[in-house]
Tab-separated table of C-alpha atoms in Angstrom:
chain	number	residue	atom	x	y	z
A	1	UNK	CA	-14.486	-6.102	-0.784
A	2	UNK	CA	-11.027	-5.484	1.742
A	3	UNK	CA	-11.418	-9.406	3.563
A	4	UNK	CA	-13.866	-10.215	5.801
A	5	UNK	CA	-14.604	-6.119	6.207
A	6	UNK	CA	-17.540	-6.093	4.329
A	7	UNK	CA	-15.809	-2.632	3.269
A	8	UNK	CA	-16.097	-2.187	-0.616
A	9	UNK	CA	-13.024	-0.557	-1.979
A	10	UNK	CA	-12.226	0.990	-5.080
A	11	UNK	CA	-9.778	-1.235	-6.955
A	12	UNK	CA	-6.892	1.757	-7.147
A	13	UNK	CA	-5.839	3.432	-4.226
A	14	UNK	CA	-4.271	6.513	-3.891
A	15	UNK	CA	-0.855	6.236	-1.843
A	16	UNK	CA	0.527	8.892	-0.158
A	17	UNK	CA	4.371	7.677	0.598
A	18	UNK	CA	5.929	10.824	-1.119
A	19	UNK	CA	3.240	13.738	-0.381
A	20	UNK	CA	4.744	16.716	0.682
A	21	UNK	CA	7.782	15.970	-2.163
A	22	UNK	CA	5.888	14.760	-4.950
A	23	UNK	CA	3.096	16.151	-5.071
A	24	UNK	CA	3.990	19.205	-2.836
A	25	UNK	CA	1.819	19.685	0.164
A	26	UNK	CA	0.347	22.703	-1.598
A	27	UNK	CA	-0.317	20.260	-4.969
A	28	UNK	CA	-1.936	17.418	-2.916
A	29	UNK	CA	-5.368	18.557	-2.585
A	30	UNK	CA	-5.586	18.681	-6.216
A	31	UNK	CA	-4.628	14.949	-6.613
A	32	UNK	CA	-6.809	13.840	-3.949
A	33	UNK	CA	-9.433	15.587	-5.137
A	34	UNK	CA	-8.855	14.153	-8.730
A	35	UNK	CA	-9.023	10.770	-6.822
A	36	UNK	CA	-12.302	11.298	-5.280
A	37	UNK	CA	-14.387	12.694	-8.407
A	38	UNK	CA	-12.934	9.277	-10.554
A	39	UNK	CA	-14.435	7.056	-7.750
A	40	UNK	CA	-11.327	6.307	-5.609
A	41	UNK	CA	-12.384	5.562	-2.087
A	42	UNK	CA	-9.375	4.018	-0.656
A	43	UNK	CA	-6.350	6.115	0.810
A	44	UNK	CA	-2.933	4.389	2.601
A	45	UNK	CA	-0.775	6.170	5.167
A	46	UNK	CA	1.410	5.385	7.458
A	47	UNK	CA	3.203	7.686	10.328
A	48	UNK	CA	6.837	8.139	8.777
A	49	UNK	CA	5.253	9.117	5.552
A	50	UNK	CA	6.261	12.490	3.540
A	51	UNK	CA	8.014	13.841	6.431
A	52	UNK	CA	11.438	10.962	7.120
A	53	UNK	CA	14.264	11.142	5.286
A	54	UNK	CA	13.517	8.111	3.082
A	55	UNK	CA	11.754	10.696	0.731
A	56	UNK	CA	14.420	13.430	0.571
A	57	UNK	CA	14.773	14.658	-3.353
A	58	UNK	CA	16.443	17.226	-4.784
A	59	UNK	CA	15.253	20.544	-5.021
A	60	UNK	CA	12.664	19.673	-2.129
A	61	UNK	CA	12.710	20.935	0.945
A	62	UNK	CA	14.578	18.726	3.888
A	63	UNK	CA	12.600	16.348	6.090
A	64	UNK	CA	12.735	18.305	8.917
A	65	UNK	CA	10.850	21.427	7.125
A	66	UNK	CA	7.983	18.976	5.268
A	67	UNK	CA	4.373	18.024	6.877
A	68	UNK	CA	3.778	14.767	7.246
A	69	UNK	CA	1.862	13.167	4.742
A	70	UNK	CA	-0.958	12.072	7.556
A	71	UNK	CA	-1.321	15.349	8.254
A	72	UNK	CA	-1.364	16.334	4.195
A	73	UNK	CA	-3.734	13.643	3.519
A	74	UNK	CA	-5.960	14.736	6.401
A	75	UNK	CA	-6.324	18.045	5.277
A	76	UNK	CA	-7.409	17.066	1.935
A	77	UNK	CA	-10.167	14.790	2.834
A	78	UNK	CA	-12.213	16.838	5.061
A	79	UNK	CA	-15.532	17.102	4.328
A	80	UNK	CA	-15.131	13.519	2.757
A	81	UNK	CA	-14.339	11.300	5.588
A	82	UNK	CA	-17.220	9.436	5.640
A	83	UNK	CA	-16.828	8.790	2.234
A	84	UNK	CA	-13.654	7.173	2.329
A	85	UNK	CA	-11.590	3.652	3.647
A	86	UNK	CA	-8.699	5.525	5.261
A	87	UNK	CA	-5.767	3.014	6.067
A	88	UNK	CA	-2.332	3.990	8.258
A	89	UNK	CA	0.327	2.266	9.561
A	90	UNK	CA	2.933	2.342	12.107
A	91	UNK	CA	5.990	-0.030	12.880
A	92	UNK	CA	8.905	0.844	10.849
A	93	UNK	CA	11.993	1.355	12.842
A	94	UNK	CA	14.205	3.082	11.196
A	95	UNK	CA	14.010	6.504	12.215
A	96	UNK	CA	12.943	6.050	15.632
A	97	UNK	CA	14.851	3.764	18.078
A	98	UNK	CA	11.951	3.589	20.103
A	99	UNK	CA	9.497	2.452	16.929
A	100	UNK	CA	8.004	-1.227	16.783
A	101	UNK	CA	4.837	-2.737	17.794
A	102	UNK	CA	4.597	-2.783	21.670
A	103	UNK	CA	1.209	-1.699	23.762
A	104	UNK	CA	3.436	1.617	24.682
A	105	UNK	CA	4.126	2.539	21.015
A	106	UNK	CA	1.115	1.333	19.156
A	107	UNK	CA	-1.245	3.544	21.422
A	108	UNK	CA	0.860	6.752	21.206
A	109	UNK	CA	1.040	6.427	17.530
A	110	UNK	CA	-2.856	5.727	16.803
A	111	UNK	CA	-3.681	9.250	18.799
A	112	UNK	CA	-0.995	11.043	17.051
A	113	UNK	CA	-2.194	9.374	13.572
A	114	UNK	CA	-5.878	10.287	14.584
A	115	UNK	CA	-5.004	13.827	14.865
A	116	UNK	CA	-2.509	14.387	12.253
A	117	UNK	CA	-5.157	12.871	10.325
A	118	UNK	CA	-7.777	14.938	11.824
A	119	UNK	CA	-10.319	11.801	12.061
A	120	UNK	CA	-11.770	10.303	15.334
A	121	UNK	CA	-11.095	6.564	13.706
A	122	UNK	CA	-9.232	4.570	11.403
A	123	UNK	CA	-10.728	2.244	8.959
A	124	UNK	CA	-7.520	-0.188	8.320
A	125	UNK	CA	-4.586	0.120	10.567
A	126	UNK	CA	-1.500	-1.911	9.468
A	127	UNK	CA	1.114	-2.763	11.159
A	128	UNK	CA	3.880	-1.631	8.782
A	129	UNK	CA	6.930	-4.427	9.750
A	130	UNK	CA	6.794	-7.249	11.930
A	131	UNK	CA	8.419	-6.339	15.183
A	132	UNK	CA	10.825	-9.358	16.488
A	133	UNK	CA	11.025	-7.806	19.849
A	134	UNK	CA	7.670	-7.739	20.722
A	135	UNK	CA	5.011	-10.908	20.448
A	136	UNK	CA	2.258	-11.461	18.269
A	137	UNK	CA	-0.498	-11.778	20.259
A	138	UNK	CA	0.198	-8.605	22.551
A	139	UNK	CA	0.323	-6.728	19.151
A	140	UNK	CA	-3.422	-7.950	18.603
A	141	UNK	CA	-4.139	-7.546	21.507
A	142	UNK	CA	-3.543	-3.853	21.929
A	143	UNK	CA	-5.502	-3.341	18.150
A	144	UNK	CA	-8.192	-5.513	20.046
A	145	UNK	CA	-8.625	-2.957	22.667
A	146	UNK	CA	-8.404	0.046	20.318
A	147	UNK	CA	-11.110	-1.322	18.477
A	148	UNK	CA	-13.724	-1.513	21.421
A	149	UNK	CA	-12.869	1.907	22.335
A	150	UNK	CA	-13.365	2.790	18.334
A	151	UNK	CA	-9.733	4.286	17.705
A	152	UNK	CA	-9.690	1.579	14.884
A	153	UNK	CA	-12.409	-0.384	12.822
A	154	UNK	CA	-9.909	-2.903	11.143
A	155	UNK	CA	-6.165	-4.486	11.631
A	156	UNK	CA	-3.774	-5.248	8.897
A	157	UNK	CA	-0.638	-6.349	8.060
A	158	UNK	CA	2.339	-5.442	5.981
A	159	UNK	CA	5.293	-6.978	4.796
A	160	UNK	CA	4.311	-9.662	6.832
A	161	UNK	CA	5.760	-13.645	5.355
A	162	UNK	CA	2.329	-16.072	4.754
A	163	UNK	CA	3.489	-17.906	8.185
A	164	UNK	CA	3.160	-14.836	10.365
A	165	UNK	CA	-0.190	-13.766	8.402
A	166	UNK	CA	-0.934	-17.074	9.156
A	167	UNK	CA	-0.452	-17.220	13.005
A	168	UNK	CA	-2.025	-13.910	13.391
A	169	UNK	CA	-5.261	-15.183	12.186
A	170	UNK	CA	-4.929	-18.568	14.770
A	171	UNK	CA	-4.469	-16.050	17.410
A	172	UNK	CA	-6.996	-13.696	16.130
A	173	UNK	CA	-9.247	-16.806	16.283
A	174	UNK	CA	-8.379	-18.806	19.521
A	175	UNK	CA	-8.011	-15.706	21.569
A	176	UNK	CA	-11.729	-14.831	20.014
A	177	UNK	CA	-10.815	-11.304	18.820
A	178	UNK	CA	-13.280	-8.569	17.894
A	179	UNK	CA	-11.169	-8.161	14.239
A	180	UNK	CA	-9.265	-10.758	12.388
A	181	UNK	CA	-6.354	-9.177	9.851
A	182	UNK	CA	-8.601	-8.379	6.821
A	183	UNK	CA	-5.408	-6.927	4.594
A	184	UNK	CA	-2.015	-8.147	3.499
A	185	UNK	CA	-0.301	-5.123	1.581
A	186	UNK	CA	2.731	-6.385	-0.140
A	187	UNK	CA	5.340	-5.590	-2.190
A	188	UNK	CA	3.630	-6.881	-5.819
A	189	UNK	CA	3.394	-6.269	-9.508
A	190	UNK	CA	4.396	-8.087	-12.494
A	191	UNK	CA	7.954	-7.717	-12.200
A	192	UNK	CA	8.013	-8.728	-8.546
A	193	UNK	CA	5.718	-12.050	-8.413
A	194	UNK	CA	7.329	-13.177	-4.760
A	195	UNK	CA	3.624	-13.133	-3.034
A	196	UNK	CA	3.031	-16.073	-5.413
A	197	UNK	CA	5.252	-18.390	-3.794
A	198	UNK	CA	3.208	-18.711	-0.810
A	199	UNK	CA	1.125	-15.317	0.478
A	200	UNK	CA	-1.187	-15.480	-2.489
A	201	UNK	CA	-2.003	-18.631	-1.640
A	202	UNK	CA	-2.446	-18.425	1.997
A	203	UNK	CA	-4.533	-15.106	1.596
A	204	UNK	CA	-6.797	-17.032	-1.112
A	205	UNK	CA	-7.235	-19.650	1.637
A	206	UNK	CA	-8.137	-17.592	4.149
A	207	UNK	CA	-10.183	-14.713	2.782
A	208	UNK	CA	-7.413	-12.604	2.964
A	209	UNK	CA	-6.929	-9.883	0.899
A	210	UNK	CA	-3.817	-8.614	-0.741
A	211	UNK	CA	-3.207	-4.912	-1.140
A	212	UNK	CA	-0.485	-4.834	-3.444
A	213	UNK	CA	2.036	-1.556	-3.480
A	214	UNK	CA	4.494	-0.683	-5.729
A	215	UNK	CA	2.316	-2.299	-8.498
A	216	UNK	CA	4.061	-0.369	-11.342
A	217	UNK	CA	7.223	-1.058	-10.102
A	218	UNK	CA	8.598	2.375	-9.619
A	219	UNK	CA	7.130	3.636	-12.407
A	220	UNK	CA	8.413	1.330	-14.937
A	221	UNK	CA	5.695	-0.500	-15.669
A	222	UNK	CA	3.538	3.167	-15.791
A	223	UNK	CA	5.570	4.728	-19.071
A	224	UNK	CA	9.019	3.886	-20.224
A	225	UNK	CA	9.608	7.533	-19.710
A	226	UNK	CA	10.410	6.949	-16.499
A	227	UNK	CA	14.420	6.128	-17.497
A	228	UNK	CA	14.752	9.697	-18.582
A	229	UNK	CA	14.245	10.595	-15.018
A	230	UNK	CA	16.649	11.580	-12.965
A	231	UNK	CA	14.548	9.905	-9.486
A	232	UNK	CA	12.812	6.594	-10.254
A	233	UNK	CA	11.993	2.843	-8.912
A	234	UNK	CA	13.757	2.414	-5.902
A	235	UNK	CA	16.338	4.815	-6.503
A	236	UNK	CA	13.459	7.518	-5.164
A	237	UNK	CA	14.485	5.788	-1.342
A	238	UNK	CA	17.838	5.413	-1.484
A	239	UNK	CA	17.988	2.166	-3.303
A	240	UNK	CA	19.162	1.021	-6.814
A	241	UNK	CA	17.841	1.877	-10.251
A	242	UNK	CA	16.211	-0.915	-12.272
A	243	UNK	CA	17.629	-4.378	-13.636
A	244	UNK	CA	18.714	-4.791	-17.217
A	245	UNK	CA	16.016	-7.202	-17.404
A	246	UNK	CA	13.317	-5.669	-15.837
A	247	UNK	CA	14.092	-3.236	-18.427
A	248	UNK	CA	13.303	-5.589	-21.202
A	249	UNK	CA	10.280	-7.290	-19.577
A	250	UNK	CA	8.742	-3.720	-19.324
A	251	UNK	CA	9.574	-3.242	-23.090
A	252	UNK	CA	8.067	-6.625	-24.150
A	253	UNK	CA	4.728	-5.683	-22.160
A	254	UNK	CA	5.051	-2.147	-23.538
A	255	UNK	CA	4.953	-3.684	-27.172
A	256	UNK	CA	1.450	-5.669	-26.320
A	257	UNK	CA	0.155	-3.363	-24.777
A	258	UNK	CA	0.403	-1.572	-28.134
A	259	UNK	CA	-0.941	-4.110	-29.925
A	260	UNK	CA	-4.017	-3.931	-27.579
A	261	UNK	CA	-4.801	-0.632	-27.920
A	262	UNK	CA	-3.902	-0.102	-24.662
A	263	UNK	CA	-1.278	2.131	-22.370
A	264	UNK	CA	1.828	-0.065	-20.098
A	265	UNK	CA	-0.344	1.126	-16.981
A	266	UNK	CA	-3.366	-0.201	-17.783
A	267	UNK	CA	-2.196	-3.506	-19.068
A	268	UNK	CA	0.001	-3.824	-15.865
A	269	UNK	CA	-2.467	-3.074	-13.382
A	270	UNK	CA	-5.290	-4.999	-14.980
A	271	UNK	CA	-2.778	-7.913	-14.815
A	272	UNK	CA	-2.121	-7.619	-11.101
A	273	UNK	CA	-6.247	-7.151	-10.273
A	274	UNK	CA	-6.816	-10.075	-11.955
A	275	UNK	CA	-4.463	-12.274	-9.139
A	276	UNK	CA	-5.639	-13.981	-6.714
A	277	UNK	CA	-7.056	-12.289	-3.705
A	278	UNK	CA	-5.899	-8.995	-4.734
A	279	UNK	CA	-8.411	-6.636	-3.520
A	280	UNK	CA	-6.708	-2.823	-4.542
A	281	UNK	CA	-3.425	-1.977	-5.740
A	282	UNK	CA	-1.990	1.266	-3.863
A	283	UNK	CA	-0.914	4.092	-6.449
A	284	UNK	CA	1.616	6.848	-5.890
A	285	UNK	CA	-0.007	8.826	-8.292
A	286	UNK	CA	2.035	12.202	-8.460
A	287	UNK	CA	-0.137	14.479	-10.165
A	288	UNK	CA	-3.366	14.578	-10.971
A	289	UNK	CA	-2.745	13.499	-14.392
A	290	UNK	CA	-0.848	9.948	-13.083
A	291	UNK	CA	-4.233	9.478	-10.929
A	292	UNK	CA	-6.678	9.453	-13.894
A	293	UNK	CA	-3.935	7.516	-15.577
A	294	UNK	CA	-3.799	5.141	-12.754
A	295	UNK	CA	-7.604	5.140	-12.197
A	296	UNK	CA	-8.576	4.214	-15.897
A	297	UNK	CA	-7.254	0.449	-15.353
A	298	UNK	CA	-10.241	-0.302	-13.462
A	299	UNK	CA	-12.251	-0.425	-16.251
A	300	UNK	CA	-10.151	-2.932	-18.363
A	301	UNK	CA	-10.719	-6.554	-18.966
A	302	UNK	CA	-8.091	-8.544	-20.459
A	303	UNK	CA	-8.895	-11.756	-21.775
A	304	UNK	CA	-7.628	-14.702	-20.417
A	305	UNK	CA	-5.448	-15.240	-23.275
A	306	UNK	CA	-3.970	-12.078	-22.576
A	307	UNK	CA	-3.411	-12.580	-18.928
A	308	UNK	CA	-1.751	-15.644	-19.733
A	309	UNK	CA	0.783	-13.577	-22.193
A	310	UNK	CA	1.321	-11.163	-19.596
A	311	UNK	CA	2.337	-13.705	-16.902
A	312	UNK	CA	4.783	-15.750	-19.595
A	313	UNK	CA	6.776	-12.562	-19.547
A	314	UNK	CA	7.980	-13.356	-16.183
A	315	UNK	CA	6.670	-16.823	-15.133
A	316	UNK	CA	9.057	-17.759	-12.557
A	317	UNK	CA	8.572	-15.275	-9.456
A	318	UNK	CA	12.066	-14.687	-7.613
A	319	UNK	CA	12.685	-17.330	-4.234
């Protein structure tokens, strides 16, 4: 269940940061497809997906040449839209000076987002970034007034501290609007435990939940295969490659994971459901071979013994 929603969502869902590069706009029906016949219901956007520089890779075409992966994303689900929780975002600035979360900007993005996505509403809308320019409460209030016209059905947050997801829900609350924030979606997997220091917490009190992305870390936590490639982790947007020891925490879980009977992905993502308040974990499955992958973890258990193994590998999450 995504918060107070009463939506059920699948516990993977399929991310779409890097369609239009990887998968190709021309592969993506295939891996949304594969994500709807293994039970996936849940699908993340935002507006600067697939088609900003941020996703630029060798041997693909520019940014300026590439759909958007709204538009992508919205191609491949029709015929299945009422099947499916379809989440979007807007708010990042870096490509647009004009970007943020003002009345002016939120409204002009939802239409374009409803018709890239070819949809008359959206299920979750996040906003991607806070926005220190523009207050809180006119932000929910403008995702107030899109609900009662039914442009959205939910509001979200991302990358959002637990103070602001916080305040958002007092002002949800004392300013009685129709939707409180029912999502947090967060940087979070087992080699990244910052949430823990206070958003888990805050989300668990709450009825929050947490959407984590990123969960495999890049890949690294997906198949130790990953270092052969010449793109991976956060080298894919421009940043840096992995740590040393991020390196050797992803061998250690590699090596029980073994002993389990069990792949890295699995274990990994089984860990991360088990957390506190974590609803989903968001997947950028390339192929349709890394969705079934990705998909199979919902049907693991570890014991608690094994949890607690798991989370001794990197016990103290980064300030």
């Amino acid at each position: 269940m995504l918060g107070p929603s009463g939506m059920r969502v699948s516990k993977v869902c399929l991310g779409t940061a890097t369609f239009g590069v990887a998968p190709t706009a021309e592969d993506a029906d295939g891996v949304v497809g594969s994500a709807l016949e293994l039970g996936v219901n849940f699908f993340d956007t935002a507006n600067v997906y697939g088609s900003t520089p941020t996703f630029d890779r060798p041997g693909a075409p520019p940014a300026s040449q590439r759909e958007s992966a709204e538009e992508i994303l919205g191609r491949a689900l029709e015929g299945h839209r009422d099947a499916v929780v379809l989440a979007t975002k807007c708010g990042e600035r870096r490509f647009d000076p004009d970007a943020g979360l003002s009345r002016r900007y939120i409204v002009g993005q939802v239409e374009q987002s409803l018709r890239r996505l070819r949809t008359d509403r959206i299920d979750v809308y996040y906003a991607h970034f806070p926005d220190p320019d523009t207050p809180l409460e006119q932000t929910l209030a403008v995702y107030d007034d899109l609900i009662r016209q039914g442009k959205l059905r939910h509001v979200a947050l991302s990358n959002y501290p637990a103070w602001q997801v916080t305040e958002a829900l007092w002002i949800a609350d004392d300013r009685r609007l129709v939707s409180t924030p029912v999502a947090a979606q967060v940087k979070y997997s087992l080699l990244d435990r910052s949430p823990e220091t206070e958003l888990s917490a805050a989300c668990t009190r709450f009825g929050v939940s947490l959407v984590p992305y990123a969960p495999l870390h890049g890949g690294l936590l997906a198949s130790l295969s990953v270092l052969e490639r010449q793109t991976a982790g956060d080298a894919r947007f421009g940043g840096p490659g992995f740590a040393p020891h991020e390196i050797a925490v992803a061998r250690q879980v590699e090596r029980l994971a073994r002993e389990w009977g069990l792949a890295l992905h699995q274990v990994s993502l089984a860990w991360l459901l088990s957390r506190p308040a974590v609803a989903s974990v968001i997947v950028g499955a390339e192929t349709a071979e890394e969705v079934r992958a990705n998909a199979s973890a919902a049907d693991v258990d570890l014991t608690t013994e094994q949890l607690d193994a798991l989370s001794a590998l990197a016990a103290d999450p980064p300030v």
